[in-house]
mmCIF file with all atom_site columns, C-alpha atoms in Angstrom:
data_model
loop_
_atom_site.group_PDB
_atom_site.id
_atom_site.type_symbol
_atom_site.label_atom_id
_atom_site.label_alt_id
_atom_site.label_comp_id
_atom_site.label_asym_id
_atom_site.label_entity_id
_atom_site.label_seq_id
_atom_site.pdbx_PDB_ins_code
_atom_site.Cartn_x
_atom_site.Cartn_y
_atom_site.Cartn_z
_atom_site.occupancy
_atom_site.B_iso_or_equiv
_atom_site.pdbx_formal_charge
_atom_site.auth_seq_id
_atom_site.auth_comp_id
_atom_site.auth_asym_id
_atom_site.auth_atom_id
_atom_site.pdbx_PDB_model_num
ATOM 1   C CA . MET A 1 1   ? 85.166  150.119 80.224  1.00 0.00 ? 1   MET A CA 1
ATOM 2   C CA . SER A 1 2   ? 83.553  147.870 82.821  1.00 0.00 ? 2   SER A CA 1
ATOM 3   C CA . MET A 1 3   ? 82.355  145.565 80.051  1.00 0.00 ? 3   MET A CA 1
ATOM 4   C CA . LEU A 1 4   ? 85.945  145.248 78.808  1.00 0.00 ? 4   LEU A CA 1
ATOM 5   C CA . LYS A 1 5   ? 87.144  144.451 82.323  1.00 0.00 ? 5   LYS A CA 1
ATOM 6   C CA . ALA A 1 6   ? 84.428  141.823 82.700  1.00 0.00 ? 6   ALA A CA 1
ATOM 7   C CA . VAL A 1 7   ? 85.453  140.143 79.445  1.00 0.00 ? 7   VAL A CA 1
ATOM 8   C CA . ALA A 1 8   ? 89.123  140.259 80.532  1.00 0.00 ? 8   ALA A CA 1
ATOM 9   C CA . VAL A 1 9   ? 88.275  138.685 83.904  1.00 0.00 ? 9   VAL A CA 1
ATOM 10  C CA . ILE A 1 10  ? 86.243  135.903 82.249  1.00 0.00 ? 10  ILE A CA 1
ATOM 11  C CA . LEU A 1 11  ? 89.021  135.279 79.737  1.00 0.00 ? 11  LEU A CA 1
ATOM 12  C CA . CYS A 1 12  ? 91.686  135.126 82.484  1.00 0.00 ? 12  CYS A CA 1
ATOM 13  C CA . THR A 1 13  ? 89.524  132.803 84.581  1.00 0.00 ? 13  THR A CA 1
ATOM 14  C CA . PHE A 1 14  ? 88.999  130.506 81.592  1.00 0.00 ? 14  PHE A CA 1
ATOM 15  C CA . LEU A 1 15  ? 92.734  130.385 80.803  1.00 0.00 ? 15  LEU A CA 1
ATOM 16  C CA . LEU A 1 16  ? 93.628  129.646 84.425  1.00 0.00 ? 16  LEU A CA 1
ATOM 17  C CA . MET A 1 17  ? 91.064  126.884 84.641  1.00 0.00 ? 17  MET A CA 1
ATOM 18  C CA . ALA A 1 18  ? 92.291  125.380 81.361  1.00 0.00 ? 18  ALA A CA 1
ATOM 19  C CA . GLY A 1 19  ? 95.870  125.514 82.585  1.00 0.00 ? 19  GLY A CA 1
ATOM 20  C CA . CYS A 1 20  ? 95.007  123.924 85.931  1.00 0.00 ? 20  CYS A CA 1
ATOM 21  C CA . SER A 1 21  ? 93.000  121.101 84.349  1.00 0.00 ? 21  SER A CA 1
ATOM 22  C CA . SER A 1 22  ? 95.722  120.220 81.877  1.00 0.00 ? 22  SER A CA 1
ATOM 23  C CA . ASN A 1 23  ? 98.352  120.189 84.644  1.00 0.00 ? 23  ASN A CA 1
ATOM 24  C CA . ASN A 1 24  ? 96.236  117.822 86.761  1.00 0.00 ? 24  ASN A CA 1
ATOM 25  C CA . SER A 1 25  ? 95.563  115.429 83.913  1.00 0.00 ? 25  SER A CA 1
ATOM 26  C CA . SER A 1 26  ? 99.251  115.121 83.019  1.00 0.00 ? 26  SER A CA 1
ATOM 27  C CA . ALA A 1 27  ? 100.259 114.547 86.622  1.00 0.00 ? 27  ALA A CA 1
ATOM 28  C CA . THR A 1 28  ? 97.820  111.675 87.046  1.00 0.00 ? 28  THR A CA 1
ATOM 29  C CA . LYS A 1 29  ? 98.457  109.958 83.710  1.00 0.00 ? 29  LYS A CA 1
ATOM 30  C CA . GLY A 1 30  ? 102.077 108.864 84.106  1.00 0.00 ? 30  GLY A CA 1
ATOM 31  C CA . PRO A 1 31  ? 103.938 106.517 81.747  1.00 0.00 ? 31  PRO A CA 1
ATOM 32  C CA . ASN A 1 32  ? 102.171 103.538 80.196  1.00 0.00 ? 32  ASN A CA 1
ATOM 33  C CA . PRO A 1 33  ? 104.286 100.381 80.045  1.00 0.00 ? 33  PRO A CA 1
ATOM 34  C CA . ARG A 1 34  ? 104.432 98.205  76.945  1.00 0.00 ? 34  ARG A CA 1
ATOM 35  C CA . ILE A 1 35  ? 102.389 95.046  77.449  1.00 0.00 ? 35  ILE A CA 1
ATOM 36  C CA . VAL A 1 36  ? 104.235 91.920  76.262  1.00 0.00 ? 36  VAL A CA 1
ATOM 37  C CA . ASP A 1 37  ? 103.724 88.165  76.532  1.00 0.00 ? 37  ASP A CA 1
ATOM 38  C CA . ASN A 1 38  ? 107.022 87.381  78.293  1.00 0.00 ? 38  ASN A CA 1
ATOM 39  C CA . MET A 1 39  ? 110.336 88.889  79.369  1.00 0.00 ? 39  MET A CA 1
ATOM 40  C CA . ASN A 1 40  ? 112.027 87.915  76.075  1.00 0.00 ? 40  ASN A CA 1
ATOM 41  C CA . ALA A 1 41  ? 109.323 89.823  74.144  1.00 0.00 ? 41  ALA A CA 1
ATOM 42  C CA . ALA A 1 42  ? 110.348 92.962  76.082  1.00 0.00 ? 42  ALA A CA 1
ATOM 43  C CA . GLY A 1 43  ? 113.466 93.085  73.822  1.00 0.00 ? 43  GLY A CA 1
ATOM 44  C CA . ALA A 1 44  ? 116.741 94.854  74.663  1.00 0.00 ? 44  ALA A CA 1
ATOM 45  C CA . GLY A 1 45  ? 116.679 97.370  77.473  1.00 0.00 ? 45  GLY A CA 1
ATOM 46  C CA . PRO A 1 46  ? 118.923 99.654  79.513  1.00 0.00 ? 46  PRO A CA 1
ATOM 47  C CA . VAL A 1 47  ? 119.962 97.324  82.340  1.00 0.00 ? 47  VAL A CA 1
ATOM 48  C CA . THR A 1 48  ? 123.675 96.750  82.837  1.00 0.00 ? 48  THR A CA 1
ATOM 49  C CA . LYS A 1 49  ? 125.785 95.167  85.570  1.00 0.00 ? 49  LYS A CA 1
ATOM 50  C CA . ASP A 1 50  ? 127.047 98.673  86.524  1.00 0.00 ? 50  ASP A CA 1
ATOM 51  C CA . ASN A 1 51  ? 123.801 100.712 86.466  1.00 0.00 ? 51  ASN A CA 1
ATOM 52  C CA . THR A 1 52  ? 121.485 98.327  88.331  1.00 0.00 ? 52  THR A CA 1
ATOM 53  C CA . SER A 1 53  ? 121.812 96.951  91.852  1.00 0.00 ? 53  SER A CA 1
ATOM 54  C CA . ILE A 1 54  ? 119.849 95.626  94.800  1.00 0.00 ? 54  ILE A CA 1
ATOM 55  C CA . GLY A 1 55  ? 121.017 96.620  98.273  1.00 0.00 ? 55  GLY A CA 1
ATOM 56  C CA . GLY A 1 56  ? 124.176 97.900  96.640  1.00 0.00 ? 56  GLY A CA 1
ATOM 57  C CA . THR A 1 57  ? 124.963 94.437  95.192  1.00 0.00 ? 57  THR A CA 1
ATOM 58  C CA . HIS A 1 58  ? 125.515 94.145  91.412  1.00 0.00 ? 58  HIS A CA 1
ATOM 59  C CA . ILE A 1 59  ? 125.598 91.239  89.024  1.00 0.00 ? 59  ILE A CA 1
ATOM 60  C CA . GLY A 1 60  ? 129.217 90.000  88.938  1.00 0.00 ? 60  GLY A CA 1
ATOM 61  C CA . ASP A 1 61  ? 130.100 91.133  92.477  1.00 0.00 ? 61  ASP A CA 1
ATOM 62  C CA . THR A 1 62  ? 132.395 88.747  94.364  1.00 0.00 ? 62  THR A CA 1
ATOM 63  C CA . GLN A 1 63  ? 131.555 86.879  97.565  1.00 0.00 ? 63  GLN A CA 1
ATOM 64  C CA . GLU A 1 64  ? 133.791 89.288  99.472  1.00 0.00 ? 64  GLU A CA 1
ATOM 65  C CA . GLN A 1 65  ? 131.975 92.306  98.098  1.00 0.00 ? 65  GLN A CA 1
ATOM 66  C CA . VAL A 1 66  ? 128.580 90.872  99.057  1.00 0.00 ? 66  VAL A CA 1
ATOM 67  C CA . LYS A 1 67  ? 129.845 89.982  102.555 1.00 0.00 ? 67  LYS A CA 1
ATOM 68  C CA . ASN A 1 68  ? 131.130 93.552  103.027 1.00 0.00 ? 68  ASN A CA 1
ATOM 69  C CA . LEU A 1 69  ? 127.675 94.900  102.117 1.00 0.00 ? 69  LEU A CA 1
ATOM 70  C CA . LEU A 1 70  ? 125.293 92.385  103.722 1.00 0.00 ? 70  LEU A CA 1
ATOM 71  C CA . GLY A 1 71  ? 127.399 90.466  106.236 1.00 0.00 ? 71  GLY A CA 1
ATOM 72  C CA . LYS A 1 72  ? 127.726 86.721  106.537 1.00 0.00 ? 72  LYS A CA 1
ATOM 73  C CA . PRO A 1 73  ? 124.791 84.655  105.166 1.00 0.00 ? 73  PRO A CA 1
ATOM 74  C CA . VAL A 1 74  ? 122.859 82.497  107.648 1.00 0.00 ? 74  VAL A CA 1
ATOM 75  C CA . LYS A 1 75  ? 122.895 79.533  105.300 1.00 0.00 ? 75  LYS A CA 1
ATOM 76  C CA . ILE A 1 76  ? 124.956 78.471  102.218 1.00 0.00 ? 76  ILE A CA 1
ATOM 77  C CA . ILE A 1 77  ? 123.766 75.833  99.791  1.00 0.00 ? 77  ILE A CA 1
ATOM 78  C CA . ASN A 1 78  ? 126.411 74.345  97.506  1.00 0.00 ? 78  ASN A CA 1
ATOM 79  C CA . GLY A 1 79  ? 124.653 73.731  94.176  1.00 0.00 ? 79  GLY A CA 1
ATOM 80  C CA . GLY A 1 80  ? 121.285 72.059  93.720  1.00 0.00 ? 80  GLY A CA 1
ATOM 81  C CA . GLY A 1 81  ? 118.100 73.414  92.224  1.00 0.00 ? 81  GLY A CA 1
ATOM 82  C CA . GLY A 1 82  ? 119.227 72.381  88.742  1.00 0.00 ? 82  GLY A CA 1
ATOM 83  C CA . THR A 1 83  ? 122.460 74.421  88.764  1.00 0.00 ? 83  THR A CA 1
ATOM 84  C CA . PRO A 1 84  ? 125.892 74.123  90.414  1.00 0.00 ? 84  PRO A CA 1
ATOM 85  C CA . ASN A 1 85  ? 125.589 77.728  91.633  1.00 0.00 ? 85  ASN A CA 1
ATOM 86  C CA . ILE A 1 86  ? 126.278 78.578  95.274  1.00 0.00 ? 86  ILE A CA 1
ATOM 87  C CA . ARG A 1 87  ? 123.292 80.178  97.033  1.00 0.00 ? 87  ARG A CA 1
ATOM 88  C CA . TRP A 1 88  ? 123.611 82.465  100.085 1.00 0.00 ? 88  TRP A CA 1
ATOM 89  C CA . PHE A 1 89  ? 120.529 83.032  102.265 1.00 0.00 ? 89  PHE A CA 1
ATOM 90  C CA . TYR A 1 90  ? 119.949 86.116  104.311 1.00 0.00 ? 90  TYR A CA 1
ATOM 91  C CA . ASP A 1 91  ? 116.865 85.330  106.413 1.00 0.00 ? 91  ASP A CA 1
ATOM 92  C CA . HIS A 1 92  ? 116.692 88.748  108.090 1.00 0.00 ? 92  HIS A CA 1
ATOM 93  C CA . ASP A 1 93  ? 116.512 90.344  104.637 1.00 0.00 ? 93  ASP A CA 1
ATOM 94  C CA . HIS A 1 94  ? 114.480 87.551  102.999 1.00 0.00 ? 94  HIS A CA 1
ATOM 95  C CA . THR A 1 95  ? 117.108 87.524  100.288 1.00 0.00 ? 95  THR A CA 1
ATOM 96  C CA . ILE A 1 96  ? 118.857 84.802  98.274  1.00 0.00 ? 96  ILE A CA 1
ATOM 97  C CA . ILE A 1 97  ? 122.065 85.610  96.362  1.00 0.00 ? 97  ILE A CA 1
ATOM 98  C CA . SER A 1 98  ? 123.439 83.087  93.865  1.00 0.00 ? 98  SER A CA 1
ATOM 99  C CA . PHE A 1 99  ? 127.007 82.997  92.660  1.00 0.00 ? 99  PHE A CA 1
ATOM 100 C CA . TYR A 1 100 ? 127.891 81.554  89.257  1.00 0.00 ? 100 TYR A CA 1
ATOM 101 C CA . ARG A 1 101 ? 129.758 78.262  89.009  1.00 0.00 ? 101 ARG A CA 1
ATOM 102 C CA . ASN A 1 102 ? 130.357 76.221  85.868  1.00 0.00 ? 102 ASN A CA 1
ATOM 103 C CA . GLY A 1 103 ? 130.396 72.839  87.638  1.00 0.00 ? 103 GLY A CA 1
ATOM 104 C CA . GLU A 1 104 ? 129.984 71.293  91.095  1.00 0.00 ? 104 GLU A CA 1
ATOM 105 C CA . THR A 1 105 ? 133.757 71.588  91.822  1.00 0.00 ? 105 THR A CA 1
ATOM 106 C CA . GLY A 1 106 ? 134.610 74.589  89.656  1.00 0.00 ? 106 GLY A CA 1
ATOM 107 C CA . PRO A 1 107 ? 135.707 78.002  90.947  1.00 0.00 ? 107 PRO A CA 1
ATOM 108 C CA . VAL A 1 108 ? 133.011 80.289  92.250  1.00 0.00 ? 108 VAL A CA 1
ATOM 109 C CA . GLY A 1 109 ? 132.328 83.363  90.098  1.00 0.00 ? 109 GLY A CA 1
ATOM 110 C CA . GLY A 1 110 ? 130.376 86.534  90.704  1.00 0.00 ? 110 GLY A CA 1
ATOM 111 C CA . VAL A 1 111 ? 126.752 87.167  91.589  1.00 0.00 ? 111 VAL A CA 1
ATOM 112 C CA . VAL A 1 112 ? 124.410 85.753  88.953  1.00 0.00 ? 112 VAL A CA 1
ATOM 113 C CA . ASP A 1 113 ? 121.024 86.241  90.683  1.00 0.00 ? 113 ASP A CA 1
ATOM 114 C CA . ILE A 1 114 ? 119.548 88.285  93.553  1.00 0.00 ? 114 ILE A CA 1
ATOM 115 C CA . LEU A 1 115 ? 116.064 87.378  94.821  1.00 0.00 ? 115 LEU A CA 1
ATOM 116 C CA . LEU A 1 116 ? 114.074 89.497  97.269  1.00 0.00 ? 116 LEU A CA 1
ATOM 117 C CA . ASN A 1 117 ? 110.971 88.066  98.931  1.00 0.00 ? 117 ASN A CA 1
ATOM 118 C CA . GLN A 1 118 ? 108.287 89.573  101.132 1.00 0.00 ? 118 GLN A CA 1
ATOM 119 C CA . GLY A 1 119 ? 109.777 91.032  104.272 1.00 0.00 ? 119 GLY A CA 1
ATOM 120 C CA . SER A 1 120 ? 113.044 92.179  102.601 1.00 0.00 ? 120 SER A CA 1
ATOM 121 C CA . ARG A 1 121 ? 114.249 95.665  103.469 1.00 0.00 ? 121 ARG A CA 1
ATOM 122 C CA . LEU A 1 122 ? 116.642 95.867  100.552 1.00 0.00 ? 122 LEU A CA 1
ATOM 123 C CA . LYS A 1 123 ? 115.835 98.171  97.587  1.00 0.00 ? 123 LYS A CA 1
ATOM 124 C CA . THR A 1 124 ? 117.011 98.678  94.036  1.00 0.00 ? 124 THR A CA 1
ATOM 125 C CA . ASP A 1 125 ? 119.300 101.575 93.199  1.00 0.00 ? 125 ASP A CA 1
ATOM 126 C CA . LYS A 1 126 ? 116.078 103.374 92.115  1.00 0.00 ? 126 LYS A CA 1
ATOM 127 C CA . ASN A 1 127 ? 114.602 102.937 95.646  1.00 0.00 ? 127 ASN A CA 1
ATOM 128 C CA . ILE A 1 128 ? 112.066 100.246 94.696  1.00 0.00 ? 128 ILE A CA 1
ATOM 129 C CA . GLY A 1 129 ? 111.547 97.482  97.232  1.00 0.00 ? 129 GLY A CA 1
ATOM 130 C CA . ILE A 1 130 ? 109.038 94.983  98.515  1.00 0.00 ? 130 ILE A CA 1
ATOM 131 C CA . GLY A 1 131 ? 105.779 96.846  99.103  1.00 0.00 ? 131 GLY A CA 1
ATOM 132 C CA . SER A 1 132 ? 106.487 99.584  96.556  1.00 0.00 ? 132 SER A CA 1
ATOM 133 C CA . SER A 1 133 ? 103.507 100.340 94.279  1.00 0.00 ? 133 SER A CA 1
ATOM 134 C CA . ASP A 1 134 ? 103.184 99.704  90.569  1.00 0.00 ? 134 ASP A CA 1
ATOM 135 C CA . LYS A 1 135 ? 103.106 103.511 90.151  1.00 0.00 ? 135 LYS A CA 1
ATOM 136 C CA . ASP A 1 136 ? 106.535 103.697 91.919  1.00 0.00 ? 136 ASP A CA 1
ATOM 137 C CA . ILE A 1 137 ? 107.941 101.148 89.429  1.00 0.00 ? 137 ILE A CA 1
ATOM 138 C CA . LEU A 1 138 ? 106.607 103.090 86.414  1.00 0.00 ? 138 LEU A CA 1
ATOM 139 C CA . ALA A 1 139 ? 108.056 106.363 87.736  1.00 0.00 ? 139 ALA A CA 1
ATOM 140 C CA . ALA A 1 140 ? 111.472 104.803 88.437  1.00 0.00 ? 140 ALA A CA 1
ATOM 141 C CA . TYR A 1 141 ? 111.664 102.707 85.232  1.00 0.00 ? 141 TYR A CA 1
ATOM 142 C CA . PRO A 1 142 ? 109.648 104.486 82.517  1.00 0.00 ? 142 PRO A CA 1
ATOM 143 C CA . SER A 1 143 ? 110.805 102.065 79.725  1.00 0.00 ? 143 SER A CA 1
ATOM 144 C CA . ILE A 1 144 ? 109.674 98.952  81.599  1.00 0.00 ? 144 ILE A CA 1
ATOM 145 C CA . ALA A 1 145 ? 107.495 96.261  79.995  1.00 0.00 ? 145 ALA A CA 1
ATOM 146 C CA . GLN A 1 146 ? 104.503 94.603  81.664  1.00 0.00 ? 146 GLN A CA 1
ATOM 147 C CA . SER A 1 147 ? 102.815 91.245  81.332  1.00 0.00 ? 147 SER A CA 1
ATOM 148 C CA . HIS A 1 148 ? 99.104  90.843  80.771  1.00 0.00 ? 148 HIS A CA 1
ATOM 149 C CA . LYS A 1 149 ? 97.184  90.738  84.055  1.00 0.00 ? 149 LYS A CA 1
ATOM 150 C CA . MET A 1 150 ? 97.458  87.234  85.476  1.00 0.00 ? 150 MET A CA 1
ATOM 151 C CA . THR A 1 151 ? 95.255  85.516  88.060  1.00 0.00 ? 151 THR A CA 1
ATOM 152 C CA . ASP A 1 152 ? 94.717  87.107  91.473  1.00 0.00 ? 152 ASP A CA 1
ATOM 153 C CA . ASP A 1 153 ? 95.654  90.559  90.182  1.00 0.00 ? 153 ASP A CA 1
ATOM 154 C CA . VAL A 1 154 ? 99.278  89.586  89.571  1.00 0.00 ? 154 VAL A CA 1
ATOM 155 C CA . VAL A 1 155 ? 101.337 91.439  87.016  1.00 0.00 ? 155 VAL A CA 1
ATOM 156 C CA . ASN A 1 156 ? 105.019 90.995  86.083  1.00 0.00 ? 156 ASN A CA 1
ATOM 157 C CA . TYR A 1 157 ? 107.191 94.007  85.115  1.00 0.00 ? 157 TYR A CA 1
ATOM 158 C CA . TRP A 1 158 ? 110.429 93.394  83.176  1.00 0.00 ? 158 TRP A CA 1
ATOM 159 C CA . LEU A 1 159 ? 113.443 95.496  82.258  1.00 0.00 ? 159 LEU A CA 1
ATOM 160 C CA . THR A 1 160 ? 116.229 93.814  80.367  1.00 0.00 ? 160 THR A CA 1
ATOM 161 C CA . GLY A 1 161 ? 119.791 94.379  79.313  1.00 0.00 ? 161 GLY A CA 1
ATOM 162 C CA . THR A 1 162 ? 121.329 94.711  75.826  1.00 0.00 ? 162 THR A CA 1
ATOM 163 C CA . LYS A 1 163 ? 123.365 91.479  75.778  1.00 0.00 ? 163 LYS A CA 1
ATOM 164 C CA . ARG A 1 164 ? 121.631 88.474  74.234  1.00 0.00 ? 164 ARG A CA 1
ATOM 165 C CA . ASP A 1 165 ? 123.029 85.012  74.959  1.00 0.00 ? 165 ASP A CA 1
ATOM 166 C CA . GLU A 1 166 ? 121.309 81.652  75.063  1.00 0.00 ? 166 GLU A CA 1
ATOM 167 C CA . GLY A 1 167 ? 118.067 83.296  73.971  1.00 0.00 ? 167 GLY A CA 1
ATOM 168 C CA . PHE A 1 168 ? 117.889 85.834  76.800  1.00 0.00 ? 168 PHE A CA 1
ATOM 169 C CA . TYR A 1 169 ? 118.599 89.529  77.137  1.00 0.00 ? 169 TYR A CA 1
ATOM 170 C CA . HIS A 1 170 ? 120.611 90.020  80.291  1.00 0.00 ? 170 HIS A CA 1
ATOM 171 C CA . PRO A 1 171 ? 120.977 91.203  82.959  1.00 0.00 ? 171 PRO A CA 1
ATOM 172 C CA . SER A 1 172 ? 117.322 91.718  83.722  1.00 0.00 ? 172 SER A CA 1
ATOM 173 C CA . ILE A 1 173 ? 115.205 92.891  86.600  1.00 0.00 ? 173 ILE A CA 1
ATOM 174 C CA . THR A 1 174 ? 111.717 91.486  87.323  1.00 0.00 ? 174 THR A CA 1
ATOM 175 C CA . PHE A 1 175 ? 109.078 92.832  89.665  1.00 0.00 ? 175 PHE A CA 1
ATOM 176 C CA . ILE A 1 176 ? 106.119 90.647  90.582  1.00 0.00 ? 176 ILE A CA 1
ATOM 177 C CA . VAL A 1 177 ? 103.244 92.853  91.685  1.00 0.00 ? 177 VAL A CA 1
ATOM 178 C CA . LYS A 1 178 ? 100.120 91.584  93.388  1.00 0.00 ? 178 LYS A CA 1
ATOM 179 C CA . GLU A 1 179 ? 97.172  93.899  94.003  1.00 0.00 ? 179 GLU A CA 1
ATOM 180 C CA . GLY A 1 180 ? 99.334  96.915  93.090  1.00 0.00 ? 180 GLY A CA 1
ATOM 181 C CA . LYS A 1 181 ? 102.256 96.138  95.500  1.00 0.00 ? 181 LYS A CA 1
ATOM 182 C CA . VAL A 1 182 ? 105.666 94.533  94.793  1.00 0.00 ? 182 VAL A CA 1
ATOM 183 C CA . THR A 1 183 ? 105.903 91.069  96.329  1.00 0.00 ? 183 THR A CA 1
ATOM 184 C CA . THR A 1 184 ? 109.114 89.750  94.676  1.00 0.00 ? 184 THR A CA 1
ATOM 185 C CA . ILE A 1 185 ? 112.116 91.334  92.945  1.00 0.00 ? 185 ILE A CA 1
ATOM 186 C CA . THR A 1 186 ? 114.736 89.423  90.955  1.00 0.00 ? 186 THR A CA 1
ATOM 187 C CA . LEU A 1 187 ? 117.916 90.818  89.419  1.00 0.00 ? 187 LEU A CA 1
ATOM 188 C CA . SER A 1 188 ? 119.324 88.073  87.181  1.00 0.00 ? 188 SER A CA 1
ATOM 189 C CA . ASN A 1 189 ? 121.919 87.282  84.620  1.00 0.00 ? 189 ASN A CA 1
ATOM 190 C CA . SER A 1 190 ? 119.796 84.304  83.348  1.00 0.00 ? 190 SER A CA 1
ATOM 191 C CA . LEU A 1 191 ? 122.265 81.708  84.728  1.00 0.00 ? 191 LEU A CA 1
ATOM 192 C CA . ILE A 1 192 ? 124.895 83.064  82.302  1.00 0.00 ? 192 ILE A CA 1
ATOM 193 C CA . ASP A 1 193 ? 128.460 83.670  83.553  1.00 0.00 ? 193 ASP A CA 1
ATOM 194 C CA . PRO A 1 194 ? 128.522 87.337  84.648  1.00 0.00 ? 194 PRO A CA 1
ATOM 195 C CA . ASN A 1 195 ? 132.161 87.582  83.536  1.00 0.00 ? 195 ASN A CA 1
ATOM 196 C CA . LYS A 1 196 ? 131.296 86.780  79.901  1.00 0.00 ? 196 LYS A CA 1
#
């Protein structure tokens, strides 16, 4: 009888150890992003104007909606940089928000780009912000695509939308990661009218 108990104890110990080791390995693995050459190669993705935001701001939001969320910008630039878009600067949040405009004197449309730089406190609707880790990105966006490793340990992560115009899937969100930490986040409609 004691021999049977000994075998049972050994078998139980073996099963427990096997269960523990398989749980640990699956917890540390995590999702593996697809590696692509550029954002366009990532193909169509799940991003929409409604389901993705930064600091509560969505692609297509009006100037009034942005002002209600973030307050008045410290600086406004009327066009320039190769587009007629209006750019609002929020220095305290290291954020630039661009509003679509078809021409230098045309009516101002909705948000077309949101750019976060180092020092920004704003986060995506999935709670990813400047300083988040690459592991945080992969957990929040399991279907994200990744660039090949670039110089200085820089990697780009891309998630796109389903609409394809002018050669781009939009809207899209890009995370630039250096040494495992997010340094820049861009939510963009690729300079395409967000009301299209």
